[in-house]
Structure formats: structure tokens, C-alpha cells
């Protein structure tokens, strides 16, 4: 008998009808003789509604920063609702089921509220219930610290709960059920002809997820890679066009050679800070990065330009919700060191081209810029890593940019065609 961990996201359990549909799917897997541990997210937009309540009560946008412990207490309530309802639905359908909070399932995390990392899963209790023939439903996105505080793993973290449980239980695989048919070459809500990617390496999925492909939480993939958990992403909706979805696993050498460009991802609402006229030397630049880090502001792209008069211009990008703090810090430093000023560009999106075979391949930048020029998209900054290229474009041009790049690299045609397209220019 095999053991499968399944995870159902918010839309998949968004209503009583959806919860019953999920219970029916679980019943089907039980009939096929699988042991099951099921991780659930909060229903629909329940987590957003809880965040809204906290903002209403505190009058603050970044509630987590000021009330991290209580924010976690509040947000974990969402998953409690869906886990109990799903257990009831299963019991009504004649299946033994029991629900556990993250804490009861012994998902142990560090002490970092609102962005906790799982340090250990003591899966004995879950295992025991499974061996008694029960379906165990576990609340996603949450755990408990060694100090017995309730923690959350960061938004979208139920995927990480599921993969961590699959690793701890040595499950045969981890199935992530969502509202689209798998991982696509680009967000199917933004690019109409995006295609389901059948098979992805952990490295490519980490890169896509980190760059905004919200279909998977990046840390889930990191855990999957570390423990060799095979992850399958698929739709929980019966009318989905694709039944098998996407499999994420270690790429074989052969496969890695074939893939040039795997997919696109994007993240809106980024801002660029330009610090002009900084004194040469590492001092001012290091100070600003240290102070931003101290205040918990995370910097994404960094570029430097050296002017003829010996001064340095530093461009930094941050998420817009951290902009006010970043500007305050940047202006403080510029005033201290006698720089020329700080300019701010808001309303930008970061687009990422991801593909393990892109590195060292001539023509990728040329094709990218040509496509964007033809689409009338202005690029504000560029960065690159071994398997990705990042581009900053205006929010209003984000969708045009994604569509133009998707077409330019012929991503709708599959991996081999994309490889040819990438190498052509
Ligand atoms: P869940 O609640 O099931 O966790 P999410 O909303 O977190 O679902 O993730 C699914 C959504 O991710 C899809 O509805 C889709 O709009 C978005 N998405 C972004 N990029 C991709 C991609 N490359 N492939 C599939 N979906 C994507
Ligand atoms: N409910 C949480 C969120 O909305 C966790 C998740 O869905 O994965 O972020
Ligand atoms: Mg999600």
C-alpha cells in the first residue's frame, strides 16, 4: 500500500460544495488503496479576510511587523476551519478521518513569526492514525516552535507543510491540488496560450516560484529537493484539461541539456530607488545595505554605475510595501555622506525568464530585448543568475512583456521548440 500526501489550496476548498468534492476525490484515492495524509489551506480568501481584520483593528498596513505573534494566532485560524470541515465531510461519506493543527501534527519550526522555517516534523502521531486506517487532515501553513508558540510559514506556505510531511513520512509522492492544471510556461491568467510543463527540475521550479510563479511556495521545492520528494502539481477541478499535471523531480542530465527556456514568472508592485552621487569606495554602499537589512527590508536587484566625476550611482529595487522605509533609510544615508539625492520609480514589475540551459547561450538577451522593443515595453533594469534573467518593466506593460516573450521563445510549442528559438538569434 502506498502513502500519498495531498494538499488542497484555498480555491479547492473554497465552499461547502468544493469541500465535498475534495472529500469525494480523497474517497477515490482510498478506494485505490492509498494511505492518505491531506494538507489543507484556508477556504478561498479567508486568510486575506483575516489580514483585513487585523489592518482594520490596528490601522497598520504591515501588521505582521508590529504584532507578529498575534498575527500568527489570527492567521492559523483559517486553516483550522477548513481542516475540521473536510474531516466532517469525509466522515459523512463513511471514511474515518481526523484533523490536526500544525502543532498537533508536530510540525516544529524556528521562532520566526510570520516566516517560520520547519526544523523537524515528528510524524509519529500522524503515522499512528494512518496505520489505524484514518485519513489524517493537517492544517497547512502552520507549526509550533520549541517555545510552544504558534507560527506560520509565510503566505502560500501550505505547499511547504505538505512537502515537509511527505519527506517526514517517506511518502511515495506529494500531490499539490490547485485551481489550474499544473505549472504552466507562464501564469495562465496572464498569458492565454501558456502550456502545462510536464516535467520540471527542482532548480527550475525554485527559480520560477521565487520569481513570482505563485502556484508553488519556493521553500516547498527546496525541501522536496533536499529529501527527494516527487511533487506533482495538478487541478482539483474535475473539468481540468489535463489530468496528469506537472511532475517536479531531479532532472536527468539528458533532460537538462534539452531545456533552454522553461518558463516565465512575474512579480508586480516593485519600486526602484536611485541613490545619486555617492562617494566612491565601499563605505556608503555597504552602510545602506546594512541599514536596510537591519530594518528587515529585503533588496532584490542591485546595479551600480560609476560616473566620470568619481561618484557612484546605486540602483536598488524593493517591494512597494517596503518602499517608505527604504526611502527613509536611503535619504538618511545620502544626507550623511553628502550624496546628490534619491529618485524613486514606482509601479514596476519584475519579469523572470527561467531555464537551465540559458546560461552561456548566445542570443537570449538579444531576442529578449528585440521582443520587448517590438511590444513597446521599456526595460528599467536587468539582472541574471545561472538559470534566470530578471527584467524590470512598468506594471502597465507587464502582461504585454510576458506575452511578447512567451511568443518570442515559442514557449507554447514545448521544450524542444523553445530550445531552438533561444539559440536562433
Ligand atoms: P492554491 O490556493 O491552490 O495554493 P495559488 O493561488 O497559491 O493556489 O496558486 C495557483 C495560482 O498560481 C494560479 O491560479 C495561477 O494564477 C498562479 N500562477 C502563477 N504562475 C503560474 C504558473 N507558471 N503556472 C500555474 N499557475 C501559476
Ligand atoms: N492560507 C495561507 C495563505 O493564504 C496559506 C496557503 O494558502 O498556502 O497564504
Ligand atoms: Mg498557494
Tab-separated table of C-alpha atoms and ligand atoms in Angstrom:
chain	number	residue	atom	x	y	z
A	1	UNK	CA	0.000	0.000	0.000
A	2	UNK	CA	1.388	3.393	-0.919
A	3	UNK	CA	1.284	6.549	1.162
A	4	UNK	CA	0.398	9.785	-0.588
A	5	UNK	CA	0.369	13.285	0.827
A	6	UNK	CA	-2.185	15.503	-0.904
A	7	UNK	CA	-2.521	19.265	-0.486
A	8	UNK	CA	-5.610	21.268	-1.429
A	9	UNK	CA	-5.281	25.044	-1.876
A	10	UNK	CA	-7.747	27.782	-0.957
A	11	UNK	CA	-9.919	27.723	-4.087
A	12	UNK	CA	-10.065	23.928	-3.974
A	13	UNK	CA	-11.737	24.081	-0.539
A	14	UNK	CA	-13.444	27.442	-1.101
A	15	UNK	CA	-17.068	26.410	-0.390
A	16	UNK	CA	-19.067	23.562	1.210
A	17	UNK	CA	-19.569	22.090	-2.275
A	18	UNK	CA	-15.852	22.242	-3.014
A	19	UNK	CA	-15.054	20.592	0.316
A	20	UNK	CA	-17.460	17.777	-0.539
A	21	UNK	CA	-15.822	17.445	-3.960
A	22	UNK	CA	-12.413	17.167	-2.308
A	23	UNK	CA	-13.784	14.549	0.091
A	24	UNK	CA	-15.016	12.577	-2.940
A	25	UNK	CA	-11.571	12.776	-4.552
A	26	UNK	CA	-9.967	11.548	-1.331
A	27	UNK	CA	-12.507	8.716	-1.151
A	28	UNK	CA	-11.446	7.723	-4.684
A	29	UNK	CA	-7.807	7.522	-3.653
A	30	UNK	CA	-8.785	5.423	-0.613
A	31	UNK	CA	-10.603	3.013	-2.894
A	32	UNK	CA	-7.403	2.688	-4.907
A	33	UNK	CA	-5.863	1.509	-1.638
A	34	UNK	CA	-3.687	4.509	-0.904
A	35	UNK	CA	-2.999	5.691	2.636
A	36	UNK	CA	-3.553	9.414	2.745
A	37	UNK	CA	-2.383	12.440	4.664
A	38	UNK	CA	-4.128	15.586	3.445
A	39	UNK	CA	-2.934	19.143	3.984
A	40	UNK	CA	-5.452	21.961	3.553
A	41	UNK	CA	-5.269	25.725	3.077
A	42	UNK	CA	-7.814	28.181	4.437
A	43	UNK	CA	-11.060	28.432	2.459
A	44	UNK	CA	-10.960	30.818	-0.523
A	45	UNK	CA	-9.870	34.273	0.545
A	46	UNK	CA	-10.231	33.553	4.283
A	47	UNK	CA	-6.589	34.409	5.023
A	48	UNK	CA	-6.881	37.743	3.195
A	49	UNK	CA	-10.025	38.499	5.176
A	50	UNK	CA	-8.199	37.835	8.442
A	51	UNK	CA	-5.375	40.130	7.314
A	52	UNK	CA	-8.023	42.767	6.520
A	53	UNK	CA	-9.468	42.461	10.019
A	54	UNK	CA	-6.017	42.934	11.565
A	55	UNK	CA	-5.409	46.012	9.417
A	56	UNK	CA	-8.806	47.402	10.421
A	57	UNK	CA	-8.139	46.929	14.110
A	58	UNK	CA	-4.560	48.228	14.131
A	59	UNK	CA	-4.744	50.852	11.393
A	60	UNK	CA	-1.444	49.461	10.077
A	61	UNK	CA	-0.555	48.089	6.650
A	62	UNK	CA	2.308	45.860	7.850
A	63	UNK	CA	0.580	44.357	10.869
A	64	UNK	CA	2.993	41.409	10.953
A	65	UNK	CA	5.865	43.725	11.739
A	66	UNK	CA	4.210	45.183	14.816
A	67	UNK	CA	2.225	42.217	16.139
A	68	UNK	CA	3.944	39.108	14.768
A	69	UNK	CA	2.763	36.677	17.444
A	70	UNK	CA	-0.870	37.711	17.356
A	71	UNK	CA	-0.807	37.873	13.564
A	72	UNK	CA	0.181	34.195	13.502
A	73	UNK	CA	-2.503	33.320	16.060
A	74	UNK	CA	-5.061	35.013	13.858
A	75	UNK	CA	-3.986	33.599	10.501
A	76	UNK	CA	-3.755	29.989	11.664
A	77	UNK	CA	-7.493	30.132	12.398
A	78	UNK	CA	-8.231	29.982	8.649
A	79	UNK	CA	-6.748	26.501	8.203
A	80	UNK	CA	-8.491	25.243	11.348
A	81	UNK	CA	-11.847	25.896	9.746
A	82	UNK	CA	-11.115	24.016	6.527
A	83	UNK	CA	-9.418	21.044	8.209
A	84	UNK	CA	-12.383	20.417	10.517
A	85	UNK	CA	-14.931	20.809	7.708
A	86	UNK	CA	-13.050	18.406	5.441
A	87	UNK	CA	-12.803	15.819	8.233
A	88	UNK	CA	-16.579	16.125	8.743
A	89	UNK	CA	-17.254	15.749	5.017
A	90	UNK	CA	-15.144	12.580	4.904
A	91	UNK	CA	-16.831	11.113	7.955
A	92	UNK	CA	-20.238	11.838	6.399
A	93	UNK	CA	-19.068	9.931	3.327
A	94	UNK	CA	-18.264	6.939	5.521
A	95	UNK	CA	-14.478	7.360	5.866
A	96	UNK	CA	-12.563	7.546	9.098
A	97	UNK	CA	-10.843	10.897	9.298
A	98	UNK	CA	-9.250	13.080	11.929
A	99	UNK	CA	-7.965	16.652	11.700
A	100	UNK	CA	-4.829	18.034	13.340
A	101	UNK	CA	-3.451	21.549	13.675
A	102	UNK	CA	0.178	22.005	12.651
A	103	UNK	CA	1.078	21.850	16.307
A	104	UNK	CA	-0.789	18.545	16.867
A	105	UNK	CA	0.901	17.130	13.789
A	106	UNK	CA	4.201	18.121	15.448
A	107	UNK	CA	5.408	20.378	12.667
A	108	UNK	CA	8.198	22.039	14.613
A	109	UNK	CA	9.522	25.395	13.416
A	110	UNK	CA	12.010	28.047	14.452
A	111	UNK	CA	10.766	31.070	16.409
A	112	UNK	CA	10.415	33.477	13.470
A	113	UNK	CA	6.768	34.519	13.447
A	114	UNK	CA	5.098	35.013	10.045
A	115	UNK	CA	8.059	33.464	8.174
A	116	UNK	CA	8.952	30.417	10.259
A	117	UNK	CA	11.061	27.582	8.883
A	118	UNK	CA	10.304	23.963	9.611
A	119	UNK	CA	13.115	22.420	11.624
A	120	UNK	CA	11.588	18.999	12.167
A	121	UNK	CA	8.378	17.001	11.739
A	122	UNK	CA	7.784	14.429	14.459
A	123	UNK	CA	5.318	12.432	12.464
A	124	UNK	CA	4.616	9.635	14.977
A	125	UNK	CA	1.078	10.704	15.807
A	126	UNK	CA	0.137	11.188	12.155
A	127	UNK	CA	1.689	7.820	11.298
A	128	UNK	CA	-0.198	6.110	14.110
A	129	UNK	CA	-3.546	7.466	12.926
A	130	UNK	CA	-2.784	6.461	9.355
A	131	UNK	CA	-1.948	2.935	10.493
A	132	UNK	CA	-5.378	2.812	12.173
A	133	UNK	CA	-6.908	3.326	8.745
A	134	UNK	CA	-7.752	7.002	9.133
A	135	UNK	CA	-7.294	9.808	6.683
A	136	UNK	CA	-5.301	12.451	8.555
A	137	UNK	CA	-6.122	16.048	7.657
A	138	UNK	CA	-3.425	18.552	8.648
A	139	UNK	CA	-3.791	22.332	8.736
A	140	UNK	CA	-1.305	23.814	6.288
A	141	UNK	CA	0.907	26.879	6.661
A	142	UNK	CA	1.471	26.485	10.406
A	143	UNK	CA	3.625	24.904	13.047
A	144	UNK	CA	4.769	25.257	16.621
A	145	UNK	CA	8.118	26.469	17.902
A	146	UNK	CA	10.207	24.870	20.632
A	147	UNK	CA	8.928	27.608	22.950
A	148	UNK	CA	5.417	26.280	22.138
A	149	UNK	CA	4.449	29.378	20.188
A	150	UNK	CA	2.175	29.021	17.167
A	151	UNK	CA	3.947	30.096	13.984
A	152	UNK	CA	3.142	30.457	10.272
A	153	UNK	CA	5.397	29.690	7.330
A	154	UNK	CA	4.668	32.773	5.183
A	155	UNK	CA	1.860	33.302	2.654
A	156	UNK	CA	1.353	30.315	0.386
A	157	UNK	CA	3.112	28.105	2.942
A	158	UNK	CA	0.694	25.154	2.880
A	159	UNK	CA	2.679	23.706	-0.019
A	160	UNK	CA	5.684	23.641	2.297
A	161	UNK	CA	3.707	21.890	5.056
A	162	UNK	CA	2.693	19.208	2.563
A	163	UNK	CA	6.159	18.537	1.174
A	164	UNK	CA	7.697	18.540	4.663
A	165	UNK	CA	5.131	15.973	5.807
A	166	UNK	CA	5.772	13.882	2.702
A	167	UNK	CA	9.503	13.926	3.483
A	168	UNK	CA	8.998	13.053	7.166
A	169	UNK	CA	6.569	10.227	6.342
A	170	UNK	CA	8.715	8.985	3.476
A	171	UNK	CA	5.588	9.197	1.307
A	172	UNK	CA	5.567	7.833	-2.225
A	173	UNK	CA	4.721	11.272	-3.567
A	174	UNK	CA	3.235	14.643	-2.735
A	175	UNK	CA	0.266	15.799	-4.833
A	176	UNK	CA	-0.437	19.540	-4.835
A	177	UNK	CA	-4.029	20.180	-5.954
A	178	UNK	CA	-4.779	23.717	-7.095
A	179	UNK	CA	-7.080	25.723	-9.375
A	180	UNK	CA	-5.024	25.333	-12.574
A	181	UNK	CA	-3.931	22.163	-14.393
A	182	UNK	CA	-0.256	22.263	-13.329
A	183	UNK	CA	2.763	24.519	-13.617
A	184	UNK	CA	2.471	26.476	-16.865
A	185	UNK	CA	5.090	28.174	-19.020
A	186	UNK	CA	3.664	31.447	-17.626
A	187	UNK	CA	0.744	32.377	-15.379
A	188	UNK	CA	-2.218	31.142	-17.472
A	189	UNK	CA	-4.288	34.058	-16.181
A	190	UNK	CA	-1.876	36.487	-17.853
A	191	UNK	CA	-0.744	34.550	-20.933
A	192	UNK	CA	-3.598	32.861	-22.780
A	193	UNK	CA	-1.528	30.347	-24.741
A	194	UNK	CA	0.653	29.245	-21.814
A	195	UNK	CA	1.150	25.478	-21.718
A	196	UNK	CA	1.391	22.960	-18.891
A	197	UNK	CA	5.020	21.933	-18.337
A	198	UNK	CA	5.025	18.157	-17.919
A	199	UNK	CA	8.263	17.816	-16.023
A	200	UNK	CA	10.469	20.290	-14.177
A	201	UNK	CA	13.650	20.088	-12.135
A	202	UNK	CA	13.612	21.319	-8.540
A	203	UNK	CA	16.093	24.052	-9.513
A	204	UNK	CA	13.889	25.454	-12.244
A	205	UNK	CA	10.791	25.355	-10.038
A	206	UNK	CA	12.605	27.118	-7.175
A	207	UNK	CA	13.598	29.847	-9.598
A	208	UNK	CA	10.082	30.169	-11.105
A	209	UNK	CA	8.429	30.159	-7.675
A	210	UNK	CA	10.898	32.672	-6.240
A	211	UNK	CA	10.252	34.947	-9.221
A	212	UNK	CA	6.500	35.028	-8.657
A	213	UNK	CA	5.005	31.788	-10.046
A	214	UNK	CA	2.737	31.580	-7.017
A	215	UNK	CA	1.491	28.106	-7.912
A	216	UNK	CA	4.196	26.654	-5.595
A	217	UNK	CA	5.812	28.039	-2.438
A	218	UNK	CA	9.574	28.169	-3.140
A	219	UNK	CA	10.503	26.576	0.193
A	220	UNK	CA	8.350	23.550	-0.572
A	221	UNK	CA	10.586	22.876	-3.547
A	222	UNK	CA	13.750	23.352	-1.523
A	223	UNK	CA	12.549	20.699	0.922
A	224	UNK	CA	11.481	18.460	-1.952
A	225	UNK	CA	14.949	18.710	-3.474
A	226	UNK	CA	16.703	18.031	-0.186
A	227	UNK	CA	14.717	14.906	0.599
A	228	UNK	CA	13.977	13.750	-2.937
A	229	UNK	CA	10.193	14.076	-2.655
A	230	UNK	CA	8.479	13.710	-6.014
A	231	UNK	CA	5.948	16.546	-6.324
A	232	UNK	CA	3.001	16.512	-8.685
A	233	UNK	CA	1.017	19.721	-9.306
A	234	UNK	CA	-2.491	19.220	-10.665
A	235	UNK	CA	-6.024	20.570	-10.704
A	236	UNK	CA	-8.632	19.620	-8.106
A	237	UNK	CA	-11.363	20.548	-10.573
A	238	UNK	CA	-12.915	17.679	-12.496
A	239	UNK	CA	-13.193	19.633	-15.741
A	240	UNK	CA	-9.446	20.347	-15.848
A	241	UNK	CA	-7.975	19.965	-19.347
A	242	UNK	CA	-5.043	17.957	-18.052
A	243	UNK	CA	-5.264	15.042	-15.660
A	244	UNK	CA	-1.595	14.451	-15.005
A	245	UNK	CA	-0.317	17.976	-14.425
A	246	UNK	CA	3.339	18.696	-13.732
A	247	UNK	CA	5.898	16.459	-12.072
A	248	UNK	CA	8.756	18.148	-10.213
A	249	UNK	CA	11.770	15.965	-9.556
A	250	UNK	CA	15.516	15.789	-10.030
A	251	UNK	CA	16.316	16.426	-13.692
A	252	UNK	CA	18.248	13.758	-15.513
A	253	UNK	CA	21.398	15.019	-17.233
A	254	UNK	CA	19.870	14.331	-20.599
A	255	UNK	CA	16.826	16.434	-19.832
A	256	UNK	CA	18.828	19.388	-18.562
A	257	UNK	CA	20.676	19.679	-21.856
A	258	UNK	CA	17.444	19.872	-23.773
A	259	UNK	CA	15.805	22.667	-21.809
A	260	UNK	CA	16.870	26.191	-22.694
A	261	UNK	CA	13.945	28.274	-21.558
A	262	UNK	CA	11.402	26.652	-19.270
A	263	UNK	CA	9.051	29.426	-18.354
A	264	UNK	CA	8.323	32.991	-17.336
A	265	UNK	CA	7.275	34.412	-13.997
A	266	UNK	CA	6.499	37.902	-12.787
A	267	UNK	CA	6.055	39.953	-9.659
A	268	UNK	CA	4.211	43.290	-9.772
A	269	UNK	CA	4.491	46.296	-7.443
A	270	UNK	CA	8.223	46.707	-7.227
A	271	UNK	CA	9.989	50.054	-6.846
A	272	UNK	CA	13.410	51.292	-7.835
A	273	UNK	CA	15.480	53.641	-5.681
A	274	UNK	CA	18.292	55.529	-7.371
A	275	UNK	CA	20.896	56.955	-4.995
A	276	UNK	CA	22.899	59.537	-6.922
A	277	UNK	CA	26.347	60.971	-6.307
A	278	UNK	CA	27.599	58.663	-3.571
A	279	UNK	CA	31.259	58.936	-2.623
A	280	UNK	CA	33.472	56.266	-4.163
A	281	UNK	CA	34.561	53.339	-2.005
A	282	UNK	CA	32.596	50.560	-0.392
A	283	UNK	CA	31.545	52.568	2.712
A	284	UNK	CA	28.299	54.312	1.706
A	285	UNK	CA	27.022	51.372	-0.332
A	286	UNK	CA	27.703	48.902	2.461
A	287	UNK	CA	26.076	51.200	5.047
A	288	UNK	CA	22.850	51.442	3.148
A	289	UNK	CA	22.614	47.677	2.658
A	290	UNK	CA	23.323	47.105	6.353
A	291	UNK	CA	20.679	49.581	7.440
A	292	UNK	CA	18.074	48.178	5.069
A	293	UNK	CA	18.817	44.682	6.382
A	294	UNK	CA	18.544	45.917	9.989
A	295	UNK	CA	15.050	47.219	9.299
A	296	UNK	CA	14.027	43.987	7.618
A	297	UNK	CA	13.757	45.489	4.120
A	298	UNK	CA	14.797	42.972	1.502
A	299	UNK	CA	16.571	44.227	-1.583
A	300	UNK	CA	16.061	42.428	-4.879
A	301	UNK	CA	18.148	43.818	-7.749
A	302	UNK	CA	21.268	45.953	-7.282
A	303	UNK	CA	23.128	47.794	-10.020
A	304	UNK	CA	25.931	50.294	-9.765
A	305	UNK	CA	27.173	52.881	-12.211
A	306	UNK	CA	30.437	54.793	-11.886
A	307	UNK	CA	30.239	58.429	-13.055
A	308	UNK	CA	33.084	60.358	-14.696
A	309	UNK	CA	33.349	62.631	-11.614
A	310	UNK	CA	34.290	59.604	-9.496
A	311	UNK	CA	30.911	59.284	-7.737
A	312	UNK	CA	28.783	56.142	-7.702
A	313	UNK	CA	25.111	55.730	-8.546
A	314	UNK	CA	23.365	52.842	-6.817
A	315	UNK	CA	20.051	51.435	-8.072
A	316	UNK	CA	18.126	49.158	-5.710
A	317	UNK	CA	14.743	47.523	-6.091
A	318	UNK	CA	12.384	46.687	-3.232
A	319	UNK	CA	8.765	45.594	-2.921
A	320	UNK	CA	6.445	48.623	-2.848
A	321	UNK	CA	5.137	47.794	0.607
A	322	UNK	CA	8.667	48.323	1.937
A	323	UNK	CA	9.280	51.469	-0.096
A	324	UNK	CA	8.510	54.071	2.576
A	325	UNK	CA	11.063	52.572	4.932
A	326	UNK	CA	13.649	52.101	2.181
A	327	UNK	CA	13.336	55.739	1.085
A	328	UNK	CA	13.701	56.997	4.644
A	329	UNK	CA	16.889	54.971	5.089
A	330	UNK	CA	18.303	55.908	1.678
A	331	UNK	CA	17.663	59.621	2.209
A	332	UNK	CA	19.280	59.440	5.637
A	333	UNK	CA	22.453	57.915	4.215
A	334	UNK	CA	22.630	60.280	1.254
A	335	UNK	CA	22.325	63.242	3.645
A	336	UNK	CA	25.050	61.813	5.908
A	337	UNK	CA	27.604	61.091	3.204
A	338	UNK	CA	26.833	64.133	1.070
A	339	UNK	CA	25.339	62.352	-1.945
A	340	UNK	CA	23.257	64.175	-4.544
A	341	UNK	CA	19.805	62.705	-3.857
A	342	UNK	CA	17.398	59.797	-4.096
A	343	UNK	CA	14.987	59.236	-7.004
A	344	UNK	CA	12.103	56.794	-6.767
A	345	UNK	CA	10.358	54.934	-9.601
A	346	UNK	CA	7.210	53.118	-8.510
A	347	UNK	CA	4.822	50.803	-10.270
A	348	UNK	CA	7.335	48.356	-11.721
A	349	UNK	CA	7.108	44.596	-12.288
A	350	UNK	CA	9.917	42.109	-12.252
A	351	UNK	CA	9.757	39.605	-15.088
A	352	UNK	CA	11.917	36.484	-14.958
A	353	UNK	CA	12.936	34.196	-17.803
A	354	UNK	CA	13.860	30.835	-16.307
A	355	UNK	CA	15.708	27.991	-17.959
A	356	UNK	CA	18.608	25.798	-17.000
A	357	UNK	CA	20.094	25.845	-20.483
A	358	UNK	CA	20.096	29.618	-20.920
A	359	UNK	CA	23.452	30.280	-19.302
A	360	UNK	CA	26.213	30.837	-21.813
A	361	UNK	CA	23.792	30.571	-24.713
A	362	UNK	CA	24.280	33.451	-27.148
A	363	UNK	CA	21.268	35.432	-28.297
A	364	UNK	CA	18.972	35.196	-25.288
A	365	UNK	CA	19.361	38.866	-24.325
A	366	UNK	CA	19.152	39.976	-27.956
A	367	UNK	CA	15.933	38.071	-28.554
A	368	UNK	CA	14.509	39.332	-25.265
A	369	UNK	CA	15.214	42.984	-25.977
A	370	UNK	CA	14.044	42.710	-29.566
A	371	UNK	CA	10.724	41.217	-28.471
A	372	UNK	CA	10.214	43.854	-25.794
A	373	UNK	CA	11.105	46.709	-28.132
A	374	UNK	CA	8.586	45.454	-30.675
A	375	UNK	CA	5.949	45.248	-27.930
A	376	UNK	CA	6.729	48.815	-26.815
A	377	UNK	CA	7.972	47.704	-23.390
A	378	UNK	CA	10.628	49.761	-21.640
A	379	UNK	CA	13.189	47.870	-19.540
A	380	UNK	CA	14.319	49.681	-16.368
A	381	UNK	CA	16.879	47.191	-15.077
A	382	UNK	CA	18.308	43.749	-15.841
A	383	UNK	CA	19.833	41.055	-13.631
A	384	UNK	CA	20.825	37.463	-14.194
A	385	UNK	CA	21.677	34.243	-12.389
A	386	UNK	CA	22.862	30.902	-13.691
A	387	UNK	CA	19.363	29.869	-14.715
A	388	UNK	CA	17.396	33.097	-14.963
A	389	UNK	CA	17.272	36.605	-16.362
A	390	UNK	CA	15.343	39.291	-14.463
A	391	UNK	CA	13.870	42.392	-16.107
A	392	UNK	CA	12.173	45.384	-14.524
A	393	UNK	CA	9.307	46.831	-16.582
A	394	UNK	CA	6.340	49.136	-15.790
A	395	UNK	CA	3.339	47.347	-14.197
A	396	UNK	CA	1.151	48.541	-17.061
A	397	UNK	CA	3.423	46.718	-19.530
A	398	UNK	CA	3.792	43.514	-17.516
A	399	UNK	CA	1.241	41.461	-19.403
A	400	UNK	CA	2.444	42.724	-22.814
A	401	UNK	CA	6.008	41.853	-21.839
A	402	UNK	CA	5.057	38.324	-20.750
A	403	UNK	CA	3.066	37.690	-23.925
A	404	UNK	CA	5.803	39.085	-26.172
A	405	UNK	CA	8.488	36.941	-24.509
A	406	UNK	CA	6.269	33.859	-24.483
A	407	UNK	CA	5.793	34.269	-28.247
A	408	UNK	CA	9.418	35.177	-28.955
A	409	UNK	CA	10.689	31.998	-27.306
A	410	UNK	CA	7.809	29.932	-28.688
A	411	UNK	CA	7.022	28.612	-25.247
A	412	UNK	CA	3.591	27.453	-26.351
A	413	UNK	CA	5.289	24.827	-28.521
A	414	UNK	CA	7.188	22.870	-25.891
A	415	UNK	CA	10.715	22.457	-24.640
A	416	UNK	CA	12.398	21.470	-27.874
A	417	UNK	CA	10.924	24.313	-29.913
A	418	UNK	CA	11.878	26.740	-27.163
A	419	UNK	CA	15.441	25.463	-27.292
A	420	UNK	CA	15.633	26.144	-30.995
A	421	UNK	CA	14.096	29.580	-30.634
A	422	UNK	CA	16.510	30.552	-27.858
A	423	UNK	CA	19.521	29.602	-29.891
A	424	UNK	CA	18.413	31.159	-33.146
A	425	UNK	CA	19.257	34.851	-32.870
B	1	LIG	P1	-3.633	27.500	-4.106
B	1	LIG	O1	-4.657	28.259	-3.338
B	1	LIG	O2	-4.157	26.235	-4.697
B	1	LIG	O3	-2.353	27.324	-3.362
B	1	LIG	P2	-2.423	29.670	-5.591
B	1	LIG	O4	-3.319	30.830	-5.886
B	1	LIG	O5	-1.454	29.808	-4.490
B	1	LIG	O6	-3.352	28.390	-5.390
B	1	LIG	O7	-1.624	29.237	-6.907
B	1	LIG	C1	-2.319	28.969	-8.108
B	1	LIG	C2	-2.284	30.205	-8.993
B	1	LIG	O8	-0.936	30.467	-9.353
B	1	LIG	C3	-2.988	30.021	-10.323
B	1	LIG	O9	-4.362	30.317	-10.215
B	1	LIG	C4	-2.238	30.973	-11.245
B	1	LIG	O10	-2.939	32.166	-11.496
B	1	LIG	C5	-0.966	31.322	-10.491
B	1	LIG	N1	0.248	31.090	-11.280
B	1	LIG	C6	1.286	31.956	-11.404
B	1	LIG	N2	2.225	31.464	-12.194
B	1	LIG	C7	1.817	30.226	-12.582
B	1	LIG	C8	2.385	29.217	-13.405
B	1	LIG	N3	3.586	29.363	-14.000
B	1	LIG	N4	1.687	28.072	-13.591
B	1	LIG	C9	0.487	27.905	-12.995
B	1	LIG	N5	-0.101	28.832	-12.213
B	1	LIG	C10	0.550	29.982	-11.999
B	2	LIG	N1	-3.822	30.227	3.702
B	2	LIG	C1	-2.451	30.673	3.560
B	2	LIG	C2	-2.363	31.816	2.565
B	2	LIG	O1	-3.376	32.222	2.012
B	2	LIG	C3	-1.506	29.547	3.208
B	2	LIG	C4	-1.733	28.889	1.869
B	2	LIG	O2	-2.796	29.037	1.256
B	2	LIG	O3	-0.835	28.180	1.422
B	2	LIG	O4	-1.305	32.326	2.354
B	3	LIG	MG1	-0.716	28.542	-2.983
